[in-house]
Amino acid sequence: MSAPVRFPRFFVTSPGPCPYLPGRTERKVFTELKGDNSDELNDALSRIGFRRSQTVAYRPSCLGCAACVSVRVAAHEFAPSASQRRTIRQNADLIVSVCKPWSTPEQYELLQAYLSERHPGGGMAAMDEVDFADMVEHTPVRSYVVEYREPNADGSPGRLVGACLTDQQGDGLSMVYSFYDPHHSARTGLGTYIILDHIRHAHDIGLAYVYLGYWVEGSACMQYKVRFRPLERLGRDGWERFDPEIQAHAIDRLASAPRLDQPFGADSGKDGIALAVRPHH
């Protein structure tokens, strides 16, 4: 006789200010990832729009609002645009290393430089080294940190210029949070390059998707995600391909707006774990 299935218990946070759309409130539903089946549970929840933050899987559950839409790139069909090909060429010399999920002072220093420039006053701005270590190391699923380093003169790995905390799931890579050197004088598009490299890696190891978290129409810092095609979005009837014409118009609008080369994962991190919880009955 098989052991009984234990369904996860779900909870909901108290409403708070929405970090993406001014004047709105947000609420999250979440559950704990623990036990021998954490990977399988995380995989299943990610396919219905959940994200991971440490040992918690969560998704928006806002009253009267459905602006946060889960999106993923179809890695096997992806073809970079002309500008994305330039970004790949400009950063092709970077040395990419897949590391165990252990935080380092060098990673934390890079994160702080990134946050002070791109997200001053945001939910992660007050993150100290212990908070950062918790974000990276408290994982019950298959995770790693991908580091991007410039080569030294002898070709060995040198200065860290980018990093990404990544989950490897059954059908794809989920980019939990990425950050990079925002002051680099010789490189552009580091945030974009990190996503492009994950798409390449997913394709090479036979994974179908790269999960980009939530796309929020009307939030400037989330619009960069529409640049990656083909893009799928999660709707009431499941995952569906983003309409090419609508996506093209969104890319055109983005091209005419001030450039925000945000990294993937701005919808995660400390904001995702500061959960003022109450049971969801």
Coordinates of N, CA, C and O in Angstrom, one line a residue, residues 150-276:
E150 N 35.4 38.4 -15.9 CA 36.2 38.9 -17.0 C 37.5 38.1 -16.9 O 38.0 37.8 -15.8
P151 N 38.1 37.8 -18.1 CA 39.4 37.0 -18.0 C 40.6 37.9 -17.6 O 40.6 39.1 -18.0
N152 N 41.5 37.3 -16.9 CA 42.8 38.0 -16.6 C 43.6 37.9 -17.9 O 43.3 37.3 -18.9
A153 N 44.8 38.5 -17.8 CA 45.7 38.6 -19.0 C 46.1 37.2 -19.4 O 46.3 36.9 -20.6
D154 N 46.2 36.3 -18.4 CA 46.6 34.9 -18.7 C 45.5 34.0 -19.1 O 45.6 32.8 -19.3
G155 N 44.2 34.6 -19.1 CA 43.1 33.8 -19.5 C 42.3 33.2 -18.3 O 41.3 32.6 -18.5
S156 N 42.9 33.3 -17.1 CA 42.2 32.7 -15.9 C 41.0 33.6 -15.5 O 41.0 34.8 -15.9
P157 N 40.1 33.1 -14.8 CA 38.9 33.9 -14.3 C 39.4 35.1 -13.4 O 40.1 34.9 -12.5
G158 N 38.9 36.3 -13.7 CA 39.2 37.5 -13.0 C 38.1 38.1 -12.3 O 37.3 37.4 -11.6
R159 N 37.8 39.4 -12.5 CA 36.9 40.1 -11.7 C 35.4 39.7 -12.0 O 35.1 39.4 -13.2
L160 N 34.6 39.6 -11.0 CA 33.2 39.2 -11.1 C 32.4 40.4 -11.6 O 32.5 41.5 -11.0
V161 N 31.7 40.2 -12.7 CA 30.9 41.3 -13.2 C 29.4 41.0 -13.3 O 28.6 41.9 -13.5
G162 N 29.0 39.8 -13.0 CA 27.6 39.4 -13.0 C 27.4 38.1 -12.3 O 28.4 37.2 -12.2
A163 N 26.2 37.8 -11.8 CA 25.9 36.6 -11.1 C 24.4 36.3 -11.1 O 23.6 37.3 -11.3
C164 N 24.0 35.1 -11.0 CA 22.6 34.8 -11.0 C 22.4 33.5 -10.2 O 23.0 32.5 -10.3
L165 N 21.4 33.6 -9.3 CA 20.9 32.5 -8.5 C 19.9 31.8 -9.3 O 18.9 32.4 -9.7
T166 N 20.1 30.5 -9.6 CA 19.3 29.8 -10.6 C 18.8 28.5 -10.0 O 19.6 27.8 -9.4
D167 N 17.6 28.1 -10.3 CA 17.0 26.8 -10.0 C 17.0 26.0 -11.3 O 16.5 26.5 -12.3
Q168 N 17.4 24.7 -11.2 CA 17.2 23.8 -12.3 C 16.0 22.9 -12.1 O 16.0 22.1 -11.1
Q169 N 15.0 23.1 -12.9 CA 13.8 22.4 -12.8 C 13.7 21.3 -13.8 O 14.5 21.1 -14.7
G170 N 12.6 20.5 -13.7 CA 12.4 19.4 -14.6 C 12.3 19.8 -16.1 O 12.7 19.1 -17.0
D171 N 11.7 21.0 -16.4 CA 11.5 21.4 -17.7 C 12.2 22.7 -18.1 O 12.0 23.2 -19.2
G172 N 13.0 23.3 -17.2 CA 13.7 24.5 -17.5 C 14.5 25.1 -16.4 O 14.7 24.5 -15.3
L173 N 15.1 26.2 -16.7 CA 15.9 27.0 -15.7 C 15.0 28.1 -15.2 O 14.4 28.8 -16.0
S174 N 15.0 28.3 -13.9 CA 14.2 29.4 -13.3 C 15.3 30.4 -12.7 O 16.0 30.0 -11.8
M175 N 15.3 31.6 -13.2 CA 16.3 32.6 -12.8 C 15.7 33.3 -11.6 O 14.9 34.2 -11.7
V176 N 16.2 32.9 -10.4 CA 15.6 33.5 -9.2 C 16.0 34.9 -9.0 O 15.1 35.8 -8.7
Y177 N 17.2 35.3 -9.1 CA 17.7 36.7 -9.0 C 19.0 36.8 -9.7 O 19.9 36.0 -9.5
S178 N 19.2 37.9 -10.5 CA 20.5 38.2 -11.1 C 20.9 39.6 -10.9 O 20.0 40.5 -10.7
F179 N 22.2 39.9 -10.9 CA 22.7 41.2 -10.7 C 24.0 41.3 -11.3 O 24.7 40.3 -11.7
Y180 N 24.5 42.5 -11.6 CA 25.7 42.7 -12.3 C 26.3 44.1 -12.0 O 25.7 44.9 -11.3
D181 N 27.5 44.4 -12.6 CA 28.2 45.6 -12.4 C 27.4 46.7 -13.2 O 27.5 46.8 -14.4
P182 N 26.8 47.7 -12.5 CA 26.0 48.7 -13.2 C 26.9 49.9 -13.7 O 26.4 50.8 -14.3
H183 N 28.2 49.9 -13.2 CA 29.1 51.0 -13.6 C 30.1 50.6 -14.6 O 31.1 51.4 -14.8
H184 N 30.0 49.5 -15.2 CA 31.1 49.0 -16.1 C 31.2 50.0 -17.3 O 30.2 50.2 -18.0
S185 N 32.4 50.5 -17.5 CA 32.6 51.5 -18.6 C 32.7 50.9 -20.0 O 32.5 51.6 -21.0
A186 N 33.0 49.6 -20.1 CA 33.3 49.0 -21.4 C 32.2 48.0 -21.8 O 32.3 47.5 -23.0
R187 N 31.3 47.6 -20.9 CA 30.3 46.6 -21.3 C 28.9 47.1 -21.1 O 28.6 47.9 -20.2
T188 N 28.1 46.8 -22.1 CA 26.6 47.1 -22.0 C 25.8 45.8 -22.1 O 26.3 44.8 -22.6
G189 N 24.6 45.9 -21.6 CA 23.7 44.8 -21.7 C 24.1 43.6 -20.9 O 23.7 42.5 -21.2
L190 N 24.8 43.8 -19.7 CA 25.1 42.6 -18.9 C 23.9 41.9 -18.4 O 23.9 40.6 -18.4
G191 N 22.8 42.6 -18.0 CA 21.6 41.9 -17.6 C 21.0 41.1 -18.7 O 20.6 40.0 -18.5
T192 N 21.0 41.7 -19.9 CA 20.4 40.9 -21.0 C 21.3 39.7 -21.3 O 20.8 38.6 -21.6
Y193 N 22.6 39.9 -21.3 CA 23.5 38.8 -21.6 C 23.3 37.6 -20.6 O 23.4 36.4 -21.1
I194 N 23.1 37.9 -19.4 CA 22.9 36.8 -18.4 C 21.6 36.0 -18.8 O 21.7 34.7 -18.7
I195 N 20.6 36.6 -19.2 CA 19.4 35.9 -19.7 C 19.7 35.1 -20.9 O 19.3 33.9 -21.0
L196 N 20.4 35.7 -21.9 CA 20.7 35.0 -23.1 C 21.6 33.8 -22.9 O 21.4 32.8 -23.5
D197 N 22.5 33.9 -21.9 CA 23.4 32.8 -21.6 C 22.5 31.7 -21.0 O 22.8 30.5 -21.2
H198 N 21.6 32.0 -20.1 CA 20.7 31.0 -19.6 C 19.8 30.3 -20.7 O 19.6 29.1 -20.6
I199 N 19.4 31.0 -21.6 CA 18.6 30.4 -22.7 C 19.5 29.4 -23.5 O 19.1 28.3 -23.8
R200 N 20.8 29.9 -23.8 CA 21.7 29.0 -24.4 C 21.9 27.7 -23.6 O 21.9 26.6 -24.2
H201 N 22.2 27.9 -22.3 CA 22.5 26.7 -21.5 C 21.3 25.8 -21.4 O 21.5 24.5 -21.5
A202 N 20.1 26.3 -21.3 CA 18.9 25.5 -21.2 C 18.8 24.6 -22.5 O 18.5 23.4 -22.5
H203 N 19.0 25.3 -23.7 CA 19.0 24.6 -24.9 C 20.0 23.5 -25.0 O 19.7 22.4 -25.4
D204 N 21.2 23.8 -24.5 CA 22.3 22.8 -24.6 C 22.1 21.6 -23.8 O 22.5 20.5 -24.1
I205 N 21.4 21.7 -22.6 CA 21.2 20.6 -21.7 C 19.8 20.0 -21.9 O 19.4 19.1 -21.1
G206 N 19.1 20.4 -22.9 CA 17.8 19.8 -23.3 C 16.6 20.2 -22.5 O 15.7 19.5 -22.4
L207 N 16.7 21.4 -21.9 CA 15.5 21.9 -21.2 C 14.7 22.9 -22.0 O 15.3 23.7 -22.8
A208 N 13.4 22.8 -21.9 CA 12.6 23.5 -22.9 C 12.4 25.0 -22.6 O 12.2 25.8 -23.5
Y209 N 12.6 25.4 -21.3 CA 12.2 26.8 -21.0 C 13.2 27.5 -20.1 O 14.0 26.8 -19.4
V210 N 13.1 28.8 -20.1 CA 13.8 29.7 -19.1 C 12.7 30.5 -18.5 O 12.0 31.3 -19.2
Y211 N 12.4 30.3 -17.2 CA 11.4 31.0 -16.5 C 11.8 32.4 -16.1 O 12.8 32.6 -15.4
L212 N 11.1 33.5 -16.6 CA 11.5 34.8 -16.3 C 10.7 35.5 -15.2 O 10.7 36.7 -15.1
G213 N 9.9 34.7 -14.5 CA 9.2 35.4 -13.4 C 7.9 36.1 -13.9 O 7.3 35.6 -14.9
Y214 N 7.6 37.3 -13.4 CA 6.4 38.0 -13.7 C 6.7 39.1 -14.7 O 7.6 39.9 -14.4
W215 N 5.8 39.2 -15.7 CA 5.8 40.4 -16.5 C 4.6 41.2 -16.1 O 3.5 40.7 -15.9
V216 N 4.8 42.5 -15.8 CA 3.8 43.4 -15.3 C 3.6 44.5 -16.3 O 4.4 45.4 -16.3
E217 N 2.5 44.5 -17.1 CA 2.3 45.6 -18.0 C 2.0 46.8 -17.2 O 1.2 46.9 -16.3
G218 N 2.7 47.9 -17.6 CA 2.6 49.2 -16.9 C 3.7 49.4 -15.9 O 3.8 50.5 -15.4
S219 N 4.5 48.4 -15.7 CA 5.7 48.6 -14.8 C 6.9 48.6 -15.6 O 7.3 47.7 -16.3
A220 N 7.6 49.8 -15.6 CA 8.7 50.0 -16.5 C 9.9 49.0 -16.3 O 10.5 48.5 -17.2
C221 N 10.1 48.6 -15.0 CA 11.2 47.8 -14.7 C 11.0 46.3 -15.1 O 11.9 45.5 -15.1
M222 N 9.8 46.0 -15.5 CA 9.5 44.6 -15.9 C 9.3 44.5 -17.5 O 9.2 43.3 -18.0
Q223 N 9.4 45.6 -18.2 CA 9.2 45.5 -19.6 C 10.3 44.8 -20.4 O 10.0 44.4 -21.5
Y224 N 11.5 44.7 -19.9 CA 12.6 44.2 -20.6 C 12.3 42.7 -21.0 O 12.9 42.2 -22.0
K225 N 11.4 42.0 -20.3 CA 11.2 40.6 -20.6 C 10.5 40.4 -22.0 O 10.6 39.3 -22.5
V226 N 9.8 41.4 -22.5 CA 9.2 41.2 -23.8 C 10.2 41.1 -24.9 O 9.8 40.8 -26.1
R227 N 11.4 41.4 -24.7 CA 12.4 41.4 -25.8 C 12.8 40.0 -26.2 O 13.5 39.8 -27.2
F228 N 12.4 39.0 -25.4 CA 12.9 37.6 -25.7 C 11.7 36.8 -26.3 O 10.7 36.7 -25.7
R229 N 12.0 36.4 -27.5 CA 11.0 35.7 -28.3 C 11.5 34.3 -28.8 O 12.6 34.2 -29.2
P230 N 10.6 33.3 -28.9 CA 9.2 33.4 -28.5 C 9.0 33.3 -27.0 O 9.7 32.6 -26.3
L231 N 8.0 34.0 -26.5 CA 7.6 34.2 -25.1 C 6.3 33.5 -24.9 O 5.3 33.7 -25.7
E232 N 6.2 32.8 -23.8 CA 4.9 32.2 -23.4 C 4.4 32.8 -22.1 O 5.2 33.2 -21.2
R233 N 3.1 33.0 -22.0 CA 2.5 33.6 -20.8 C 1.5 32.6 -20.2 O 0.8 31.9 -20.9
L234 N 1.3 32.7 -18.9 CA 0.4 31.8 -18.2 C -0.9 32.5 -18.1 O -1.0 33.5 -17.4
G235 N -2.0 31.9 -18.7 CA -3.3 32.4 -18.6 C -4.3 31.5 -17.9 O -3.8 30.4 -17.4
R236 N -5.5 31.8 -18.0 CA -6.5 30.9 -17.3 C -6.6 29.5 -17.9 O -7.0 28.6 -17.3
D237 N -6.2 29.4 -19.2 CA -6.3 28.1 -19.9 C -4.9 27.5 -20.0 O -4.7 26.6 -20.8
G238 N -4.0 27.9 -19.2 CA -2.6 27.4 -19.2 C -1.6 28.2 -19.9 O -1.9 29.4 -20.2
W239 N -0.5 27.7 -20.3 CA 0.5 28.4 -21.0 C 0.2 28.6 -22.5 O -0.3 27.7 -23.1
E240 N 0.3 29.8 -23.0 CA 0.0 30.1 -24.4 C 1.1 31.1 -24.9 O 1.7 31.8 -24.2
R241 N 1.3 31.0 -26.2 CA 2.3 31.8 -26.9 C 1.8 33.3 -26.9 O 0.7 33.6 -27.2
F242 N 2.7 34.1 -26.5 CA 2.5 35.6 -26.6 C 2.2 35.9 -28.0 O 3.0 35.6 -28.9
D243 N 1.1 36.6 -28.3 CA 0.8 37.0 -29.6 C 1.9 37.8 -30.3 O 2.3 38.8 -29.7
P244 N 2.5 37.3 -31.4 CA 3.7 38.0 -32.0 C 3.4 39.5 -32.3 O 4.4 40.3 -32.1
E245 N 2.2 39.8 -32.8 CA 2.0 41.2 -33.1 C 2.0 42.1 -31.9 O 2.5 43.2 -31.8
I246 N 1.3 41.6 -30.8 CA 1.2 42.3 -29.6 C 2.6 42.5 -29.0 O 3.0 43.5 -28.5
Q247 N 3.4 41.4 -29.0 CA 4.7 41.4 -28.5 C 5.6 42.4 -29.3 O 6.4 43.2 -28.7
A248 N 5.5 42.4 -30.6 CA 6.2 43.3 -31.4 C 5.9 44.8 -31.1 O 6.8 45.6 -31.0
H249 N 4.7 45.1 -30.9 CA 4.3 46.5 -30.5 C 4.9 46.8 -29.1 O 5.3 47.9 -28.9
A250 N 4.9 45.8 -28.2 CA 5.5 46.1 -26.8 C 6.9 46.3 -26.9 O 7.5 47.2 -26.2
I251 N 7.6 45.6 -27.8 CA 9.1 45.8 -28.0 C 9.3 47.2 -28.6 O 10.3 47.9 -28.2
D252 N 8.5 47.6 -29.6 CA 8.6 48.9 -30.2 C 8.4 50.0 -29.1 O 9.2 51.0 -29.1
R253 N 7.5 49.9 -28.3 CA 7.3 50.9 -27.2 C 8.4 50.9 -26.3 O 8.9 52.0 -25.8
L254 N 9.0 49.7 -26.0 CA 10.2 49.6 -25.1 C 11.4 50.3 -25.7 O 12.2 51.0 -25.1
A255 N 11.5 50.1 -27.0 CA 12.7 50.7 -27.7 C 12.7 52.2 -27.7 O 13.7 52.9 -27.7
S256 N 11.5 52.8 -27.6 CA 11.4 54.3 -27.6 C 11.4 54.9 -26.2 O 11.4 56.1 -26.1
A257 N 11.4 54.0 -25.2 CA 11.4 54.4 -23.8 C 12.9 54.5 -23.3 O 13.7 53.9 -23.9
P258 N 13.1 55.2 -22.2 CA 14.5 55.2 -21.6 C 14.9 53.7 -21.3 O 14.1 53.0 -20.8
R259 N 16.1 53.4 -21.6 CA 16.5 52.0 -21.4 C 16.7 51.6 -20.0 O 17.4 52.3 -19.2
L260 N 16.1 50.5 -19.6 CA 16.3 50.0 -18.2 C 16.7 48.6 -18.4 O 16.0 47.6 -18.6
D261 N 18.1 48.4 -18.4 CA 18.6 47.0 -18.6 C 18.6 46.3 -17.2 O 19.6 46.0 -16.6
Q262 N 17.4 46.0 -16.8 CA 17.2 45.3 -15.5 C 17.6 43.8 -15.7 O 17.4 43.2 -16.7
P263 N 18.0 43.2 -14.6 CA 18.2 41.8 -14.6 C 16.9 41.1 -14.4 O 16.0 41.6 -13.8
F264 N 16.9 39.8 -14.8 CA 15.7 39.0 -14.4 C 15.8 38.8 -12.9 O 16.8 38.7 -12.3
G265 N 14.6 38.7 -12.3 CA 14.5 38.4 -10.9 C 14.1 39.5 -10.0 O 14.1 39.4 -8.8
A266 N 13.8 40.7 -10.6 CA 13.4 41.8 -9.8 C 12.1 41.6 -9.1 O 11.8 42.4 -8.2
D267 N 11.4 40.5 -9.4 CA 10.2 40.2 -8.7 C 10.5 39.2 -7.5 O 9.5 38.7 -6.9
S268 N 11.7 38.9 -7.2 CA 12.0 38.0 -6.1 C 13.0 38.7 -5.1 O 13.0 39.9 -5.0
G269 N 13.7 37.8 -4.4 CA 14.6 38.4 -3.4 C 14.0 38.7 -2.1 O 13.0 38.0 -1.7
K270 N 14.4 39.7 -1.4 CA 14.0 39.9 0.0 C 12.5 40.2 0.0 O 11.8 39.9 0.9
D271 N 12.0 40.9 -1.0 CA 10.5 41.2 -1.1 C 9.7 40.0 -1.0 O 8.6 39.9 -0.5
G272 N 10.2 38.9 -1.6 CA 9.5 37.7 -1.7 C 9.5 36.9 -0.4 O 8.7 36.0 -0.2
I273 N 10.4 37.2 0.6 CA 10.5 36.4 1.8 C 10.0 37.1 3.0 O 9.9 36.5 4.1
A274 N 9.8 38.4 2.9 CA 9.4 39.2 4.1 C 7.9 39.0 4.2 O 7.1 39.9 3.8
L275 N 7.5 37.9 4.6 CA 6.1 37.5 4.6 C 5.4 37.7 5.9 O 5.6 37.0 6.9
A276 N 4.5 38.7 6.0 CA 3.7 38.9 7.1 C 2.5 38.0 7.0 O 1.5 38.3 6.3

